Short mmCIF file of C-alpha atoms in Angstrom, two decimals:
data_model
loop_
_atom_site.label_atom_id
_atom_site.label_comp_id
_atom_site.label_asym_id
_atom_site.label_seq_id
_atom_site.Cartn_x
_atom_site.Cartn_y
_atom_site.Cartn_z
CA MET A 135 -25.63 -28.13 4.34
CA PRO A 136 -24.80 -24.56 3.30
CA ALA A 137 -25.42 -21.82 5.85
CA PHE A 138 -27.72 -20.13 3.33
CA LYS A 139 -30.23 -22.15 1.30
CA TRP A 140 -29.52 -20.15 -1.83
CA PHE A 141 -25.77 -20.87 -1.56
CA PRO A 142 -24.53 -23.64 -3.88
CA GLU A 143 -23.57 -26.78 -1.97
CA MET A 144 -20.13 -28.34 -2.35
CA GLU A 145 -19.82 -32.09 -2.78
CA ARG A 146 -17.62 -33.94 -0.31
CA GLU A 147 -15.10 -34.82 -3.02
CA ALA A 148 -14.90 -31.17 -4.07
CA ARG A 149 -14.23 -30.11 -0.49
CA ILE A 150 -11.44 -32.64 -0.11
CA ALA A 151 -9.89 -31.57 -3.42
CA LEU A 152 -10.09 -27.89 -2.38
CA VAL A 153 -8.42 -28.51 0.98
CA ASN A 154 -5.65 -30.55 -0.68
CA LYS A 155 -5.10 -27.79 -3.24
CA LEU A 156 -4.89 -25.10 -0.56
CA ASN A 157 -2.49 -27.26 1.46
CA ALA A 158 -0.21 -27.78 -1.53
CA ASP A 159 -0.32 -24.21 -2.86
CA SER A 160 0.12 -22.61 0.59
CA GLU A 161 3.30 -24.54 1.35
CA TRP A 162 6.49 -22.49 1.63
CA ASN A 163 8.87 -24.11 -0.85
CA VAL A 164 11.25 -23.23 -3.66
CA ASN A 165 8.44 -22.59 -6.15
CA PHE A 166 6.62 -20.27 -3.79
CA CYS A 167 9.81 -18.38 -2.92
CA VAL A 168 10.92 -17.97 -6.56
CA LEU A 169 7.54 -16.73 -7.76
CA LEU A 170 7.19 -14.32 -4.85
CA SER A 171 10.73 -12.97 -5.27
CA CYS A 172 10.23 -12.41 -8.99
CA SER A 173 6.90 -10.75 -8.29
CA VAL A 174 8.46 -8.35 -5.76
CA VAL A 175 11.30 -7.46 -8.14
CA ILE A 176 8.86 -6.80 -10.99
CA ALA A 177 6.62 -4.77 -8.71
CA GLY A 178 9.56 -2.80 -7.31
CA LEU A 179 10.90 -1.83 -10.71
CA GLY A 180 7.42 -0.99 -11.95
CA LEU A 181 6.67 1.12 -8.89
CA MET A 182 9.91 3.07 -9.18
CA GLN A 183 9.17 3.81 -12.84
CA SER A 184 5.47 4.58 -12.15
CA SER A 185 4.46 1.87 -14.61
CA SER A 186 0.98 0.60 -13.79
CA ALA A 187 1.18 -2.14 -16.43
CA VAL A 188 4.33 -3.63 -14.86
CA VAL A 189 2.79 -3.48 -11.37
CA ILE A 190 -0.31 -5.32 -12.63
CA GLY A 191 1.93 -8.00 -14.12
CA ALA A 192 3.64 -8.44 -10.76
CA MET A 193 0.28 -9.01 -9.07
CA LEU A 194 -0.50 -11.86 -11.46
CA VAL A 195 2.80 -13.61 -10.67
CA ALA A 196 2.48 -13.36 -6.88
CA PRO A 197 1.29 -16.50 -5.04
CA LEU A 198 0.66 -14.73 -1.73
CA MET A 199 -3.14 -14.74 -1.80
CA THR A 200 -3.37 -18.55 -1.62
CA PRO A 201 -2.04 -18.95 1.96
CA LEU A 202 -4.42 -16.21 3.14
CA ILE A 203 -7.36 -18.06 1.65
CA GLY A 204 -5.93 -21.23 3.16
CA ALA A 205 -5.93 -19.54 6.56
CA GLY A 206 -9.61 -18.71 6.08
CA MET A 207 -10.35 -22.35 5.28
CA ALA A 208 -8.28 -23.51 8.27
CA LEU A 209 -10.23 -21.30 10.68
CA VAL A 210 -13.58 -22.60 9.48
CA GLN A 211 -12.54 -26.25 9.21
CA GLY A 212 -10.40 -26.35 12.33
CA ASN A 213 -7.41 -27.50 10.31
CA PHE A 214 -4.46 -26.45 12.47
CA ARG A 215 -1.91 -27.91 10.09
CA LEU A 216 -3.20 -25.77 7.21
CA LEU A 217 -3.32 -22.75 9.52
CA ILE A 218 0.32 -23.17 10.51
CA VAL A 219 1.40 -23.74 6.89
CA SER A 220 -0.51 -20.64 5.73
CA CYS A 221 0.82 -18.41 8.52
CA LYS A 222 4.37 -19.61 7.91
CA SER A 223 4.20 -18.86 4.18
CA THR A 224 2.60 -15.47 4.79
CA LEU A 225 5.24 -14.50 7.35
CA TYR A 226 8.17 -15.66 5.23
CA GLY A 227 6.67 -14.04 2.14
CA THR A 228 6.22 -10.73 3.94
CA LEU A 229 9.82 -10.70 5.19
CA VAL A 230 11.20 -11.65 1.78
CA GLY A 231 9.11 -8.94 0.10
CA ILE A 232 10.28 -6.23 2.50
CA PHE A 233 13.92 -7.32 2.21
CA ILE A 234 13.90 -7.37 -1.60
CA GLY A 235 12.11 -4.02 -1.73
CA ALA A 236 14.70 -2.45 0.56
CA PHE A 237 17.50 -4.04 -1.46
CA ILE A 238 16.12 -2.58 -4.70
CA GLU A 239 16.11 0.89 -3.14
CA VAL A 240 19.65 0.51 -1.80
CA ILE A 241 21.14 -0.55 -5.15
CA THR A 242 19.28 2.25 -6.99
CA PRO A 243 19.92 5.23 -4.69
CA HIS A 244 19.19 7.89 -7.32
CA TRP A 245 15.59 6.77 -7.78
CA GLU A 246 13.05 8.74 -5.79
CA LEU A 247 9.65 7.72 -4.44
CA SER A 248 7.39 7.78 -7.49
CA GLN A 249 3.69 8.50 -7.86
CA GLU A 250 2.85 4.78 -7.76
CA ILE A 251 4.74 4.37 -4.49
CA VAL A 252 3.28 7.40 -2.72
CA ALA A 253 -0.23 6.45 -3.86
CA ARG A 254 -0.02 3.28 -1.73
CA ALA A 255 1.01 5.16 1.40
CA GLY A 256 -2.41 6.64 2.16
CA PRO A 257 -4.87 3.75 2.64
CA ASN A 258 -8.45 4.42 3.71
CA ILE A 259 -11.50 2.37 4.61
CA LEU A 260 -12.31 1.78 0.94
CA ASP A 261 -9.18 -0.36 0.68
CA LEU A 262 -10.50 -2.52 3.54
CA PHE A 263 -13.77 -3.18 1.73
CA ILE A 264 -11.91 -3.92 -1.50
CA ALA A 265 -9.78 -6.54 0.26
CA PHE A 266 -12.77 -8.09 2.07
CA PHE A 267 -14.80 -8.56 -1.09
CA ALA A 268 -11.70 -9.69 -2.96
CA GLY A 269 -11.31 -12.44 -0.35
CA ILE A 270 -14.94 -13.40 -0.85
CA SER A 271 -14.51 -13.44 -4.63
CA ALA A 272 -11.32 -15.51 -4.52
CA ALA A 273 -12.75 -18.09 -2.12
CA TYR A 274 -15.98 -18.38 -4.09
CA ALA A 275 -14.08 -18.81 -7.35
CA LEU A 276 -12.01 -21.60 -5.78
CA THR A 277 -15.15 -23.46 -4.69
CA ARG A 278 -16.50 -23.37 -8.24
CA PRO A 279 -13.97 -24.73 -10.77
CA ASN A 280 -15.81 -23.11 -13.67
CA LEU A 281 -15.08 -19.67 -12.15
CA SER A 282 -11.30 -20.08 -11.87
CA GLY A 283 -10.83 -17.50 -14.62
CA ALA A 284 -11.86 -14.82 -12.13
CA LEU A 285 -8.83 -15.40 -9.90
CA PRO A 286 -6.38 -13.23 -11.92
CA GLY A 287 -8.83 -10.33 -11.67
CA VAL A 288 -9.08 -10.82 -7.92
CA ALA A 289 -5.28 -10.81 -7.62
CA ILE A 290 -5.15 -7.47 -9.45
CA ALA A 291 -7.95 -5.96 -7.37
CA VAL A 292 -6.46 -6.73 -3.96
CA ALA A 293 -2.82 -5.95 -4.81
CA LEU A 294 -0.93 -7.74 -2.03
CA VAL A 295 2.62 -7.54 -3.35
CA PRO A 296 2.81 -3.77 -4.11
CA PRO A 297 2.23 -2.69 -0.47
CA ILE A 298 4.95 -5.08 0.76
CA THR A 299 7.33 -3.83 -1.91
CA VAL A 300 6.53 -0.19 -1.13
CA THR A 301 7.20 -0.87 2.55
CA GLY A 302 10.64 -2.26 1.71
CA ILE A 303 11.49 0.54 -0.73
CA ALA A 304 10.40 3.20 1.78
CA LEU A 305 12.44 1.59 4.56
CA GLY A 306 15.45 1.48 2.24
CA ASN A 307 14.90 5.19 1.59
CA LEU A 308 14.43 5.84 5.35
CA ASP A 309 10.97 7.21 4.59
CA PHE A 310 9.11 5.81 7.59
CA THR A 311 5.89 7.70 6.89
CA VAL A 312 5.40 5.99 3.55
CA ALA A 313 6.51 2.65 5.03
CA GLU A 314 3.92 2.96 7.78
CA GLY A 315 1.09 3.71 5.35
CA ALA A 316 2.00 0.84 3.03
CA GLY A 317 2.39 -1.53 5.99
CA ILE A 318 -1.09 -0.64 7.26
CA LEU A 319 -2.48 -1.25 3.77
CA PHE A 320 -0.89 -4.70 3.63
CA LEU A 321 -2.12 -5.62 7.12
CA THR A 322 -5.62 -4.46 6.19
CA ASN A 323 -5.56 -6.59 3.04
CA MET A 324 -4.39 -9.68 4.92
CA VAL A 325 -7.00 -9.53 7.69
CA ALA A 326 -9.87 -8.70 5.33
CA ILE A 327 -8.97 -11.50 2.89
CA VAL A 328 -8.76 -14.12 5.64
CA LEU A 329 -12.13 -13.15 7.12
CA GLY A 330 -13.78 -12.74 3.72
CA SER A 331 -12.67 -16.19 2.57
CA ALA A 332 -13.63 -17.73 5.93
CA PHE A 333 -17.14 -16.32 5.52
CA VAL A 334 -17.50 -17.94 2.10
CA PHE A 335 -16.31 -21.35 3.30
CA TRP A 336 -18.65 -21.16 6.29
CA ALA A 337 -21.53 -20.22 3.98
CA HIS A 338 -20.74 -23.32 1.89
CA GLY A 339 -21.40 -25.48 4.93
CA ILE A 340 -17.79 -26.33 5.78
CA HIS A 341 -17.61 -27.01 9.51
CA LEU A 342 -15.07 -27.96 12.15
CA SER A 343 -13.39 -31.31 11.77
CA ARG A 344 -13.73 -33.97 14.46
CA GLU A 345 -10.22 -33.30 15.72
CA ALA A 346 -10.97 -29.60 16.16
CA THR A 347 -14.12 -30.23 18.16
CA LYS A 348 -12.26 -32.31 20.74
CA GLY A 349 -10.40 -29.49 22.45
CA LYS A 350 -9.09 -26.86 20.04
CA HIS A 351 -12.40 -25.23 19.17
CA THR A 352 -11.89 -22.50 21.78
CA GLY A 353 -8.53 -21.55 20.31
CA LEU A 354 -10.01 -21.19 16.84
CA ASN A 355 -12.81 -19.02 18.14
CA ARG A 356 -10.28 -16.78 19.83
CA ILE A 357 -8.34 -16.38 16.57
CA ILE A 358 -11.49 -15.47 14.64
CA ILE A 359 -12.59 -13.03 17.34
CA THR A 360 -9.11 -11.47 17.42
CA LEU A 361 -9.05 -11.01 13.66
CA SER A 362 -12.56 -9.55 13.71
CA CYS A 363 -11.56 -7.09 16.45
CA LEU A 364 -8.42 -6.16 14.52
CA LEU A 365 -10.51 -5.53 11.41
CA PHE A 366 -12.82 -3.30 13.42
CA LEU A 367 -9.90 -1.42 14.94
CA LEU A 368 -8.43 -0.86 11.47
CA MET A 369 -11.74 0.59 10.32
CA LEU A 370 -11.43 3.49 12.77
CA PRO A 371 -8.20 5.12 11.50
CA LEU A 372 -8.96 4.15 7.90
CA GLY A 373 -12.40 5.71 8.13
CA TYR A 374 -10.94 8.82 9.72
CA ARG A 375 -8.36 9.05 6.93
CA LEU A 376 -11.06 8.82 4.25
CA ASN A 377 -13.10 11.51 5.98
CA ASP A 378 -9.99 13.68 6.25
CA GLN A 379 -9.25 13.24 2.55
CA LEU A 380 -12.81 14.18 1.61
CA THR A 381 -13.31 17.15 3.94
CA GLN A 382 -9.90 18.76 4.31
CA GLY A 383 -8.94 18.75 0.65
CA ASP A 384 -6.07 21.06 -0.20
CA ASN A 385 -5.89 22.45 3.36
CA ARG A 386 -4.35 19.29 4.83
CA PRO A 387 -0.85 19.57 6.31
CA LEU A 388 2.05 17.81 4.68
CA ALA A 389 1.73 14.04 4.92
CA PHE A 390 5.01 12.84 3.38
CA PRO A 391 8.42 14.47 3.83
CA LEU A 392 10.87 14.94 0.99
CA SER A 393 13.25 12.14 0.13
CA LEU A 394 16.84 12.48 1.22
CA GLY A 395 18.13 12.92 -2.35
CA LEU A 396 15.81 15.81 -3.16
CA TYR A 397 16.43 17.42 0.23
CA ASN A 398 20.21 17.36 -0.28
CA ALA A 399 19.91 18.77 -3.80
CA LEU A 400 17.75 21.66 -2.61
CA LYS A 401 20.07 22.39 0.31
CA GLU A 402 23.07 22.42 -2.03
CA ARG A 403 21.43 25.03 -4.25
CA LEU A 404 20.30 27.15 -1.29
CA ALA A 405 23.82 27.10 0.16
CA LYS A 406 24.80 29.55 -2.60
CA GLU A 407 22.35 32.15 -1.29
CA GLN A 408 22.79 34.55 1.61
CA GLN A 409 20.15 34.71 4.35
CA ILE A 410 17.87 32.24 2.54
CA ASP A 411 17.49 28.70 3.81
CA TYR A 412 15.26 25.65 3.50
CA LEU A 413 12.55 25.58 6.17
CA LEU A 414 10.12 22.76 5.37
CA GLY A 415 9.04 20.65 2.43
CA GLY A 416 6.96 17.64 1.57
CA ARG A 417 3.99 16.19 -0.27
CA PRO A 418 0.47 17.06 0.91
CA GLY A 419 -0.91 13.52 0.60
CA ALA A 420 -1.21 10.30 -1.39
CA ASP A 421 -4.22 11.64 -3.30
CA ARG A 422 -1.99 14.39 -4.73
CA PRO A 423 1.21 12.45 -5.48
CA ASN A 424 2.61 15.04 -7.90
CA ALA A 425 2.33 18.05 -5.61
CA VAL A 426 5.46 19.18 -3.75
CA VAL A 427 5.48 22.20 -1.42
CA LEU A 428 8.73 23.93 -0.40
CA TRP A 429 8.88 26.61 2.27
CA LEU A 430 11.89 28.92 2.43
CA LYS A 431 13.03 31.04 5.36
CA ALA A 432 14.30 34.33 3.97
CA ASP A 433 15.51 37.53 5.57
CA VAL A 434 16.04 39.17 2.18
CA PRO A 435 14.01 39.33 -1.02
CA VAL A 436 13.99 35.96 -2.78
CA PRO A 437 15.30 36.05 -6.37
CA GLN A 438 12.91 34.71 -8.98
CA ASN A 439 15.74 32.71 -10.56
CA LEU A 440 16.23 30.86 -7.25
CA ILE A 441 12.58 29.80 -7.24
CA SER A 442 12.91 28.64 -10.83
CA ASP A 443 16.04 26.66 -9.97
CA LEU A 444 14.35 24.93 -7.01
CA GLU A 445 11.34 24.03 -9.15
CA GLN A 446 13.62 22.62 -11.86
CA ILE A 447 15.66 20.59 -9.36
CA THR A 448 12.43 19.09 -8.04
CA ARG A 449 11.29 18.13 -11.55
CA ASP A 450 14.70 16.71 -12.44
CA ILE A 451 14.61 14.35 -9.46
CA LEU A 452 10.90 13.50 -9.20
CA GLY A 453 10.05 13.67 -12.89
CA ASP A 454 8.38 16.17 -15.18
CA GLU A 455 4.96 15.32 -13.73
CA ALA A 456 5.95 16.89 -10.40
CA THR A 457 4.25 20.21 -9.61
CA PRO A 458 6.43 22.09 -7.09
CA LEU A 459 5.25 25.17 -5.24
CA VAL A 460 7.90 27.36 -3.59
CA VAL A 461 6.63 29.51 -0.71
CA PRO A 462 9.09 32.16 0.58
CA LEU A 463 8.32 33.10 4.19
CA GLN A 464 9.55 36.70 4.29
CA MET A 465 8.15 40.21 4.21
CA ALA A 466 10.12 41.54 1.27
CA PRO A 467 8.75 41.03 -2.24
CA ILE A 468 10.28 38.54 -4.67
CA ILE A 469 12.92 40.17 -6.85
CA GLY A 470 11.66 40.23 -10.41
CA ALA A 471 8.02 39.76 -9.44
CA LYS A 472 7.60 43.42 -8.40
CA LYS A 473 9.14 44.65 -11.61
CA ASN A 474 6.85 42.43 -13.66
CA THR A 475 3.84 43.78 -11.77
CA GLU A 476 4.89 47.39 -12.37
CA ASP A 477 5.44 46.70 -16.08
CA SER A 478 1.99 45.17 -16.26
CA HIS A 479 0.40 48.26 -14.67
CA ALA A 480 2.37 50.50 -17.04
CA GLU A 481 1.05 48.62 -20.07
CA LYS A 482 -2.53 48.95 -18.83
CA ASN A 483 -2.08 52.73 -18.35
#
């Protein structure tokens, strides 16, 4: 019997067929590895080019959601074999995704972290709810064969492969801040999908098998409780991050440092100047991926042409959509700016 009277009941044959399908599709094999690898490559190239269409295509190819849903089924049914298979595929898939992402970054050293990449480095609590309801949607669609057409939409909504790929690319670029944010996003998605799918299977009346009730029930309860606690713990920093994004706005400190390539290019240009040096630079946050702030330490007036050069270097490396802001930290006025101001006053008089 379903846990809720209004929930559609699954026939025994349908349950058996669903478990067999999850067992088969969650297995780590050549097919799973090839599809996942291709998905990560497609996602990596799309992310580096800021192509949303390519990233969406990568999500449709990825098979990574199936073992997470299988883990949800395993927890409810007490199927330890399915749980082990699902965890193994998820672990191997995660490692492969990170490795390929890092490899893509290493073989393309002149590419910088794009808008699509930085946008996945600042997860908040909304991403947790998206993943939880995506898990519910995917599990429900699997229990109703006539709703299988909804699965591609669920795969796009939850976006499992892009965070793994971003983590690998950021690690290859030695950008640990972005890697940390993307890693948290992927962990959030995993936990929320497993618990969301487990809730749906429980609501359909799927219960522990006879083998699970003979001695392993306690272990399953501990896993479910651990995942629930982890989900709750993730809600705290993610909720804080959302509140920070809403309340602090443009006054937030820099969240992401400059990439090594841009930093070296800026330093090379500043090396031609006397008593002017790079002090600090970075991106304010994932919600403003195009903004780049550069602070200069200057003991002399800063030439306007230097500011223009630094802005152009930033656009050349990050793309024309980048909006750099150069802030000279010195008391003297910017050469050229004072003259322009005086000319403007003269015209008004």
